[in-house]
Tab-separated table of C-alpha atoms in Angstrom:
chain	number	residue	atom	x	y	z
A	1	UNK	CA	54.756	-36.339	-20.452
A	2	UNK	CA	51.553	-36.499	-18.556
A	3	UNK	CA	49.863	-34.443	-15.923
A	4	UNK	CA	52.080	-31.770	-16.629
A	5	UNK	CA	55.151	-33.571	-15.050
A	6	UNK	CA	58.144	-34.658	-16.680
A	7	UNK	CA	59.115	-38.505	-15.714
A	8	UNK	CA	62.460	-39.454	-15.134
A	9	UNK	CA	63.462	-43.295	-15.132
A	10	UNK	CA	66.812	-43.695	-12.936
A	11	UNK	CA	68.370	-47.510	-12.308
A	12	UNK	CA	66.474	-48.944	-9.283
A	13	UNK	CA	69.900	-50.807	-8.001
A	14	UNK	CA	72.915	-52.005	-7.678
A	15	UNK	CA	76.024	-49.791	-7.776
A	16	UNK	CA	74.750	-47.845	-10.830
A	17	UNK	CA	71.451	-46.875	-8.685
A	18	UNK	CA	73.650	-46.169	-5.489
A	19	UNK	CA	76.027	-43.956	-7.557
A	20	UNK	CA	73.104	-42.250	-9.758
A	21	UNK	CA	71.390	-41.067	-6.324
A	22	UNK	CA	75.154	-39.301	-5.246
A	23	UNK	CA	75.499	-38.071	-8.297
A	24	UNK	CA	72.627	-36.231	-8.265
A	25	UNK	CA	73.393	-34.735	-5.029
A	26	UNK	CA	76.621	-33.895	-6.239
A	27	UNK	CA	75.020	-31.533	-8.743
A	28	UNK	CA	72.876	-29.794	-6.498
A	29	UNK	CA	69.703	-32.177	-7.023
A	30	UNK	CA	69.270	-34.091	-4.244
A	31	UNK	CA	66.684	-37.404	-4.720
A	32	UNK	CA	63.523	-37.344	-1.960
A	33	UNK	CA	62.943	-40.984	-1.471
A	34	UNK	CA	60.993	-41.620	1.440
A	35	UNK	CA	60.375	-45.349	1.221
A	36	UNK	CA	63.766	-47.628	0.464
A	37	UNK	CA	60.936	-49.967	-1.424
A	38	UNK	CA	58.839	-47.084	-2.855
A	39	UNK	CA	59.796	-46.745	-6.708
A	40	UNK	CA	58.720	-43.356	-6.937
A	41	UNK	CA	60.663	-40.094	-5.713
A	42	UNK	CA	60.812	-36.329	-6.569
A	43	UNK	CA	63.838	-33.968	-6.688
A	44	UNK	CA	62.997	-30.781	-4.053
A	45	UNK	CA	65.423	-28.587	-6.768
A	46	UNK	CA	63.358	-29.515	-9.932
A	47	UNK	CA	59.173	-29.484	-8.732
A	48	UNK	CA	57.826	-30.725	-11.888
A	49	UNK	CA	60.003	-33.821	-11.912
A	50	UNK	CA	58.719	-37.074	-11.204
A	51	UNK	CA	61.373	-39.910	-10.538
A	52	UNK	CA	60.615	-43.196	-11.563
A	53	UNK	CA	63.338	-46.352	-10.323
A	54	UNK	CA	63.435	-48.981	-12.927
A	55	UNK	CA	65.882	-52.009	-13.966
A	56	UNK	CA	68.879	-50.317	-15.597
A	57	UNK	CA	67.983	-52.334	-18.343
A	58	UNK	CA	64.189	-51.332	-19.380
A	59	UNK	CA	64.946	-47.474	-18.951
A	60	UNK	CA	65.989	-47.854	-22.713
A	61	UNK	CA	62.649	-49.502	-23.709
A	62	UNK	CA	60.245	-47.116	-21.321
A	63	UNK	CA	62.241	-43.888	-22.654
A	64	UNK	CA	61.650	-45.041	-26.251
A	65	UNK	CA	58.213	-46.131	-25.742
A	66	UNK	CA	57.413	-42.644	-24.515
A	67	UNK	CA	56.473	-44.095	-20.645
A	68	UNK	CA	59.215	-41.857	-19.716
A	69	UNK	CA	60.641	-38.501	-21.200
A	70	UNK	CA	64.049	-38.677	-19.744
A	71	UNK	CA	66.571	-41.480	-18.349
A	72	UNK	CA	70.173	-42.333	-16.799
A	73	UNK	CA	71.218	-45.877	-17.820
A	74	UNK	CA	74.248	-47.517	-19.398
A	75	UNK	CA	75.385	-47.225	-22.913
A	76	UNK	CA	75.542	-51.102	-22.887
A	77	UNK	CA	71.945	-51.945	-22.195
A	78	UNK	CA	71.480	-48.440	-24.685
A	79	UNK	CA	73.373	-49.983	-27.474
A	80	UNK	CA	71.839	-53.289	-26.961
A	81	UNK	CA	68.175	-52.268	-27.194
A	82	UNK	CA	68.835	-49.947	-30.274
A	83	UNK	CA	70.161	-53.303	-31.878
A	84	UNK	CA	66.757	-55.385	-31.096
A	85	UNK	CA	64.135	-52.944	-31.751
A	86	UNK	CA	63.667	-49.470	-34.145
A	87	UNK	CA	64.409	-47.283	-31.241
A	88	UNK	CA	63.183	-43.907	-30.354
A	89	UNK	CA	65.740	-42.630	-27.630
A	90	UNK	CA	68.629	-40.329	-27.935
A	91	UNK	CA	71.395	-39.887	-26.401
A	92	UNK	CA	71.825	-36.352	-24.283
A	93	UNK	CA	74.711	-36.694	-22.592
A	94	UNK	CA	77.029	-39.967	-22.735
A	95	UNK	CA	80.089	-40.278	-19.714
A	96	UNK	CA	79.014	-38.828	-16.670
A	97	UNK	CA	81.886	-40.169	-15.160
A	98	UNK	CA	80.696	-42.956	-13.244
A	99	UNK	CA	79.119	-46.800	-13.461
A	100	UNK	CA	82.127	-47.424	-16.136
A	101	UNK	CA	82.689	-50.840	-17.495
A	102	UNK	CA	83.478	-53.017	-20.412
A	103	UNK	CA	81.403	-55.114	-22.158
A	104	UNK	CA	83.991	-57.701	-23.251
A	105	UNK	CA	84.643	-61.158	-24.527
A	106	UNK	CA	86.028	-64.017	-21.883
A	107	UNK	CA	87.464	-67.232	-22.808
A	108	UNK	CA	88.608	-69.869	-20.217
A	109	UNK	CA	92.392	-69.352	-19.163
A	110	UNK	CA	93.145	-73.033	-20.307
A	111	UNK	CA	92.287	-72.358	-23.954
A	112	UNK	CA	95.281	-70.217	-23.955
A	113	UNK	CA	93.271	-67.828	-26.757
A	114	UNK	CA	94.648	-63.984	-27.201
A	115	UNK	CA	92.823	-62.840	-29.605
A	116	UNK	CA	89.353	-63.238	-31.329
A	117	UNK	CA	91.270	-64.403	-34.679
A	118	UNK	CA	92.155	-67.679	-32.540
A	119	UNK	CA	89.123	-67.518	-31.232
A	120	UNK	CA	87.790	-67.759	-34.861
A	121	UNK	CA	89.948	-70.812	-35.272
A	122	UNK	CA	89.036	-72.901	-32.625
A	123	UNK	CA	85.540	-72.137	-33.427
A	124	UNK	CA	85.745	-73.617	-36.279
A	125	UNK	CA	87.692	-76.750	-35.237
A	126	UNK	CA	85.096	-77.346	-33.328
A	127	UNK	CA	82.215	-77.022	-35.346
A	128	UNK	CA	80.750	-74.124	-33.308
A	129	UNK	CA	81.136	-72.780	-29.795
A	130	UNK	CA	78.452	-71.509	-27.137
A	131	UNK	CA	78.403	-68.148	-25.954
A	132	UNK	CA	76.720	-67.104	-22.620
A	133	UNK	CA	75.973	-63.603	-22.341
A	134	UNK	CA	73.436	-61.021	-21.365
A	135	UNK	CA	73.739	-58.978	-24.776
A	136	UNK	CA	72.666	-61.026	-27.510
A	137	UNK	CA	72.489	-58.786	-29.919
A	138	UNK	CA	75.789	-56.643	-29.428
A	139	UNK	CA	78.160	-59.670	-29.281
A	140	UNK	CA	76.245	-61.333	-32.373
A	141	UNK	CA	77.455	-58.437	-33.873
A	142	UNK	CA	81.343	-58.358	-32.471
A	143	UNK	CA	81.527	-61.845	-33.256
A	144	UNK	CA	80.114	-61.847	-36.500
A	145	UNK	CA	82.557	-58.904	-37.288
A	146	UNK	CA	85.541	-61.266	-36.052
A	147	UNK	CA	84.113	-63.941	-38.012
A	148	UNK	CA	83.539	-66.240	-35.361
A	149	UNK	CA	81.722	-68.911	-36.529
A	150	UNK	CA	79.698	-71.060	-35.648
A	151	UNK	CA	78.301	-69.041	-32.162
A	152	UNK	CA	75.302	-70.448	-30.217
A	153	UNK	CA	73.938	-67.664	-28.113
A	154	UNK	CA	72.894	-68.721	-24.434
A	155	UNK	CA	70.976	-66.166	-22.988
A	156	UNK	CA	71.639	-65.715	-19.123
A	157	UNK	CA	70.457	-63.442	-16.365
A	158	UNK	CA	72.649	-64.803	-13.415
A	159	UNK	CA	76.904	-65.460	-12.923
A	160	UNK	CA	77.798	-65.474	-16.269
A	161	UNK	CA	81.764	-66.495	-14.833
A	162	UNK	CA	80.846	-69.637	-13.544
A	163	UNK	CA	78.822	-70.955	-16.572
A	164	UNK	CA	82.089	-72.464	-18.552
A	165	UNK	CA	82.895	-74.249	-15.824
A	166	UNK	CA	79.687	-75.927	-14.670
A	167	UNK	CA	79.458	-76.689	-19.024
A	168	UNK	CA	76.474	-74.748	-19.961
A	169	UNK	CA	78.709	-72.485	-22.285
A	170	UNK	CA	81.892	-72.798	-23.648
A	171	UNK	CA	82.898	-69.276	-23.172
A	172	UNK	CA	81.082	-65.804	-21.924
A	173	UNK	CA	80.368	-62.444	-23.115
A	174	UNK	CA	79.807	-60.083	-19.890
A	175	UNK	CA	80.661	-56.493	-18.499
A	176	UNK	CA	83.604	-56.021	-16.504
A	177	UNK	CA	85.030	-53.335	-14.092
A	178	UNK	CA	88.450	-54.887	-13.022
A	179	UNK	CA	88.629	-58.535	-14.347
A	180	UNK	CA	88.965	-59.644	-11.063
A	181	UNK	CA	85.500	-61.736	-11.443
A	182	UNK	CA	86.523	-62.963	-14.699
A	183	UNK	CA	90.196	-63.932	-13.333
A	184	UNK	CA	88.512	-65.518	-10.116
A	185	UNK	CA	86.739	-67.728	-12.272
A	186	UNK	CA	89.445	-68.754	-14.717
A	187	UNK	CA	88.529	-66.232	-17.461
A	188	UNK	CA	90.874	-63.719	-19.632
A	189	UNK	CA	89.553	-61.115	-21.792
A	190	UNK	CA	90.276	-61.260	-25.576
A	191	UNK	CA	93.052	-59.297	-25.761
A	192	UNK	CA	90.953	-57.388	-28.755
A	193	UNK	CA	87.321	-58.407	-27.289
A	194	UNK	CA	85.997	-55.416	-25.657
A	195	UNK	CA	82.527	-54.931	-27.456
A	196	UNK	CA	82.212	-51.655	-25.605
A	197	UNK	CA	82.818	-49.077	-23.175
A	198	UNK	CA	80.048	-47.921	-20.902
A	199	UNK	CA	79.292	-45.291	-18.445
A	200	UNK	CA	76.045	-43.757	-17.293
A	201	UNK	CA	74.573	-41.548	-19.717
A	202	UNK	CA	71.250	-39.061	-19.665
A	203	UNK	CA	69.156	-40.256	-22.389
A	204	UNK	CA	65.390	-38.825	-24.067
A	205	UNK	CA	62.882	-39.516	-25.675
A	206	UNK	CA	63.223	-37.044	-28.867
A	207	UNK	CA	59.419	-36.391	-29.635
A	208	UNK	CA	59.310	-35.359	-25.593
A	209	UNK	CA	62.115	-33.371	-26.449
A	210	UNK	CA	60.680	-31.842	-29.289
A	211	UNK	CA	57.099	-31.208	-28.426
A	212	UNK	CA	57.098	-30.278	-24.540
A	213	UNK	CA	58.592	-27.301	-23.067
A	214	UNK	CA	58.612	-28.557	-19.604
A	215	UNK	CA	60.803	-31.925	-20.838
A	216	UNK	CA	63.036	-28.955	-22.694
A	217	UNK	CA	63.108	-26.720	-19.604
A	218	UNK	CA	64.913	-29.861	-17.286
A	219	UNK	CA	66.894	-31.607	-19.970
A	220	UNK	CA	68.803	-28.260	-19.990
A	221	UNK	CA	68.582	-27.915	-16.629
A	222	UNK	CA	70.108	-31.446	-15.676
A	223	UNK	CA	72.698	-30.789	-18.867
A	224	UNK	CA	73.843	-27.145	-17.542
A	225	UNK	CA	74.240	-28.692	-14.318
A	226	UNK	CA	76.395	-32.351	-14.685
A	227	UNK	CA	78.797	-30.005	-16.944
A	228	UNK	CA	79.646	-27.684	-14.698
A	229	UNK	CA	80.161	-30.437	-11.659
A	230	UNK	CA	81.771	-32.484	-13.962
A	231	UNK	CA	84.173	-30.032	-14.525
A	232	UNK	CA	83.971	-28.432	-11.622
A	233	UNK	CA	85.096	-32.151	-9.855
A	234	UNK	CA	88.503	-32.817	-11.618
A	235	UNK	CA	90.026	-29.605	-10.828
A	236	UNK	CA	91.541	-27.226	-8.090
A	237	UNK	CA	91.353	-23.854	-7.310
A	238	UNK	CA	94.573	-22.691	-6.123
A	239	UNK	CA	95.732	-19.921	-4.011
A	240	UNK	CA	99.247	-18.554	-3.491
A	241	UNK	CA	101.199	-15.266	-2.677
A	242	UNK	CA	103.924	-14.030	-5.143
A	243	UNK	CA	106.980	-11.246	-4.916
A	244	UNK	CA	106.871	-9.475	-7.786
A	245	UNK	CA	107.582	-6.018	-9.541
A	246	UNK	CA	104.635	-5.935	-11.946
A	247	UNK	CA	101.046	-8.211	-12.138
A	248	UNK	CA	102.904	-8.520	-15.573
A	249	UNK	CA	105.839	-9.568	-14.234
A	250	UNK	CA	104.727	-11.974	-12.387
A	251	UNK	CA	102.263	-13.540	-14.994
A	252	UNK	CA	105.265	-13.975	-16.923
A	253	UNK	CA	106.631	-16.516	-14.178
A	254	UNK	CA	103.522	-18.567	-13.924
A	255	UNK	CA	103.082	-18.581	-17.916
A	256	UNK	CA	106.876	-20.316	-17.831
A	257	UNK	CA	105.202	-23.549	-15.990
A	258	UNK	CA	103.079	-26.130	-17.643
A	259	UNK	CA	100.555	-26.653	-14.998
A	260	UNK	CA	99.771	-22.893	-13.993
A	261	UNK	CA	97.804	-21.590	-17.259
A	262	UNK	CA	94.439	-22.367	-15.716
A	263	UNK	CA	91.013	-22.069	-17.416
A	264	UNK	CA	91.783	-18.647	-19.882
A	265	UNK	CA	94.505	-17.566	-17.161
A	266	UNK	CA	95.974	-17.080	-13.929
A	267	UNK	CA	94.089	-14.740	-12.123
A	268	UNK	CA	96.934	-11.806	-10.388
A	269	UNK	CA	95.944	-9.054	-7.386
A	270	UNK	CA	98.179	-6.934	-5.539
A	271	UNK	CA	98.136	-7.904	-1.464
A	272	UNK	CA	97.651	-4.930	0.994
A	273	UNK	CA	99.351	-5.864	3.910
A	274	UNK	CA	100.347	-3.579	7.390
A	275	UNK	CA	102.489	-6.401	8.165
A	276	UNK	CA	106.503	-5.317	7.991
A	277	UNK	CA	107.156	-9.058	6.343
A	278	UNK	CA	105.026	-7.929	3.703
A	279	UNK	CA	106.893	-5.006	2.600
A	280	UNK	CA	107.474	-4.762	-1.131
A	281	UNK	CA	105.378	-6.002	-4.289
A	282	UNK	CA	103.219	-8.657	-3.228
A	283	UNK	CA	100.560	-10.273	-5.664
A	284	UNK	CA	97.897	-12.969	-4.481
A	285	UNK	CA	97.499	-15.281	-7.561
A	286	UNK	CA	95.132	-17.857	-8.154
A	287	UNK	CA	94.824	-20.854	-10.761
A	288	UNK	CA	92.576	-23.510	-12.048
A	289	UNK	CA	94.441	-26.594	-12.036
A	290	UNK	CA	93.573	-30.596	-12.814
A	291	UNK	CA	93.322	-32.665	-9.942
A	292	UNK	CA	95.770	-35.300	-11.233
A	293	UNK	CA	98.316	-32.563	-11.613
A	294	UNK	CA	97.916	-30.416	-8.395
A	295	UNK	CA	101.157	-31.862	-6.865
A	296	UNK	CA	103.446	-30.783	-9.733
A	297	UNK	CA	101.469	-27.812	-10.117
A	298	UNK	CA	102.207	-27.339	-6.040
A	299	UNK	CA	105.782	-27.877	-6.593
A	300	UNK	CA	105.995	-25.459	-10.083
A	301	UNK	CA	104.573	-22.596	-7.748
A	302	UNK	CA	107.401	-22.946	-4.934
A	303	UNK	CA	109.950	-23.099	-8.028
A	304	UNK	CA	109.087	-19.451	-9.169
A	305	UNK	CA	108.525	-17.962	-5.552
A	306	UNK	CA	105.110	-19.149	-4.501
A	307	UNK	CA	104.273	-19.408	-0.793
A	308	UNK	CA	101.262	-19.567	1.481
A	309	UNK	CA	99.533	-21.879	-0.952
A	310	UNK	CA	96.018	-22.493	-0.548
A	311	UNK	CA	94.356	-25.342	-2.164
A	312	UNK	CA	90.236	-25.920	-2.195
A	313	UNK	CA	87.762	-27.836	-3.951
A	314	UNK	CA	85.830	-26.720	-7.165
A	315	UNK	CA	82.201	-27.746	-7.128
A	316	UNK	CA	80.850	-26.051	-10.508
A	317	UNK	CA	82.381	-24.750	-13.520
A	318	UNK	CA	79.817	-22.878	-15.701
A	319	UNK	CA	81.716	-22.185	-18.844
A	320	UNK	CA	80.720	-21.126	-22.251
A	321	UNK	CA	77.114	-22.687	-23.178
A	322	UNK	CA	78.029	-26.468	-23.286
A	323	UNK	CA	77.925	-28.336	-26.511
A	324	UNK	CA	75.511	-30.987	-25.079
A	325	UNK	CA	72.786	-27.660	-24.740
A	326	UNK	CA	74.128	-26.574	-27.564
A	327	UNK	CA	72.722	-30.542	-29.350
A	328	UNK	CA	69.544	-30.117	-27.498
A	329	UNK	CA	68.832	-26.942	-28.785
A	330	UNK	CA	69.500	-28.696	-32.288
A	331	UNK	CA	67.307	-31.660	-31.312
A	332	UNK	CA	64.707	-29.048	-30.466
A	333	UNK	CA	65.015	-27.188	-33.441
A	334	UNK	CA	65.235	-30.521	-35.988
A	335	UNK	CA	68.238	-29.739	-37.006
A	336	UNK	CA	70.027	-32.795	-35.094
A	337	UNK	CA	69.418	-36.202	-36.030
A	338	UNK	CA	68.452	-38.735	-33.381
A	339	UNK	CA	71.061	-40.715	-32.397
């Protein structure tokens, strides 16, 4: 911390920055960048922030270093500077749900190689193999695990894909959405070679954590907040109307389908209607439900009587104190180890 700010390092580009800046909005914290080239910004919701836009890759190393008390980057470049220097970041909050990708092991198709065992093999057939990759340090380690042996690192900032082909490395170590890039250029994936999984993650400097109130006051903040939109974003709230004798009753019905429990429980009111139609027991209900199940969930309701369903969007869901806040506080209190 310094000037009584707290500094938070977000990626500067690519699809991680672009998705980082609507991710924030999502959440309610909207990024104030004036100037497409400025590297500086400030969030209108959270005053005593100061945004910083760095390479995705030295938010680990500034974090650490203390240049910065908090930071979104990948677990990849993460992992990979915790492997080359005695780092002092922790992790806050890992998954966000976005930026995901695989940090994996690609061999040309023509080597007709499944696995790293055969990967092993030819390796040593050949007296040693060259590997061109971005993450030294993390496939050292996969390789060395799969005894692969002997591995020349080739350290590359560019198109990995196309440096088997041009001969500057016999195969490639690289992250990966899709594997379309890696299939456009002749490459498979190891059918065991994924080093990692990564998604953006909110990372801290502990000592920041520990020592300044302010830092404390915003890492909960930002935690409380890409919880309950994270939640909040893979469900439904949904409305229907329901015949019924009882509120009883009629929870009884909904408790019979797999979809309709919601959070703790449907929620069941009686409907006051002049309307002739509406004569008899009528109960508005209204469920939580997952967004990948809303159809069934849709189709469950209309089984037991539903009608006049109503779906909407969630944007929050604020439910017991998370257990991320529930680690900070821990962290805080030196009672969590970094990590």
């Amino acid at each position: 911390m310094r000037s009584g700010t707290v500094r938070l390092a977000l990626p500067s580009k690519g699809q991680l920055g672009e998705s980082t800046l609507q991710f924030f909005k999502a959440c309610g914290l909207s990024i104030n960048k004036t100037n497409p080239r400025q590297y500086t910004a400030s969030i209108p919701a959270l005053p005593e922030v100061e945004v910083f836009f760095q390479r995705s890759a030295d938010i680990p190393r500034a974090v650490s270093q203390g240049d910065m008390d908090l930071g979104i980057t990948g677990m990849d470049t993460l992992q990979e500077h915790r492997l080359e220097a005695d780092a002092n970041v922790t992790m806050l909050r890992e998954f966000l749900g976005y930026g995901g990708c695989s940090l994996v092991v690609a061999v040309p198709l023509e080597w007709n190689i499944q696995n790293a065992a055969q990967l092993a093999t030819l390796a040593s057939e050949r007296g040693g193999l060259r590997v061109a990759t971005k993450f030294p340090n993390q496939t050292q380690q996969f390789l060395d695990g799969h005894g692969v042996a002997p591995v020349k690192i080739v350290l590359a900032s560019g198109a990995l894909e196309a440096m088997p082909t041009i001969g500057s490395a016999d195969f490639i170590s690289d992250l990966t959405a899709t594997g379309t890039t890696l299939r456009d250029n002749h490459l498979r994936a190891l059918d065991d070679g994924e080093i990692l999984y990564s998604e953006a993650s909110l990372v801290a400097n502990p000592d920041a954590v520990r020592n300044a109130a302010a830092v404390q006051r915003v890492a909960r903040r930002l935690l409380e907040l890409f919880e309950g939109y994270l939640a909040g974003d893979s469900r439904y709230l949904v409305f229907a109307n329901m015949r019924g004798e009882s509120a009883e009753a009629v929870a009884d019905r909904l408790f019979t389908q797999s979809n309709l429990g919601g959070l703790t429980g449907p929620t069941i009111a009686p409907i006051y209607s002049r309307l002739p139609s509406a004569a008899g027991h009528w109960f508005s209900v209204s469920v939580v439900v997952q967004n990948k199940s809303l159809y069934d969930a849709i189709q469950q309701l209309r089984s037991i009587g539903g009608s006049g369903v109503v779906v909407t969007p969630i944007t929050y869901i604020f439910d017991e104190y998370p257990a991320s806040c529930q680690r900070l506080d821990a962290l805080i209190a030196g009672k969590e180890p970094i990590a």
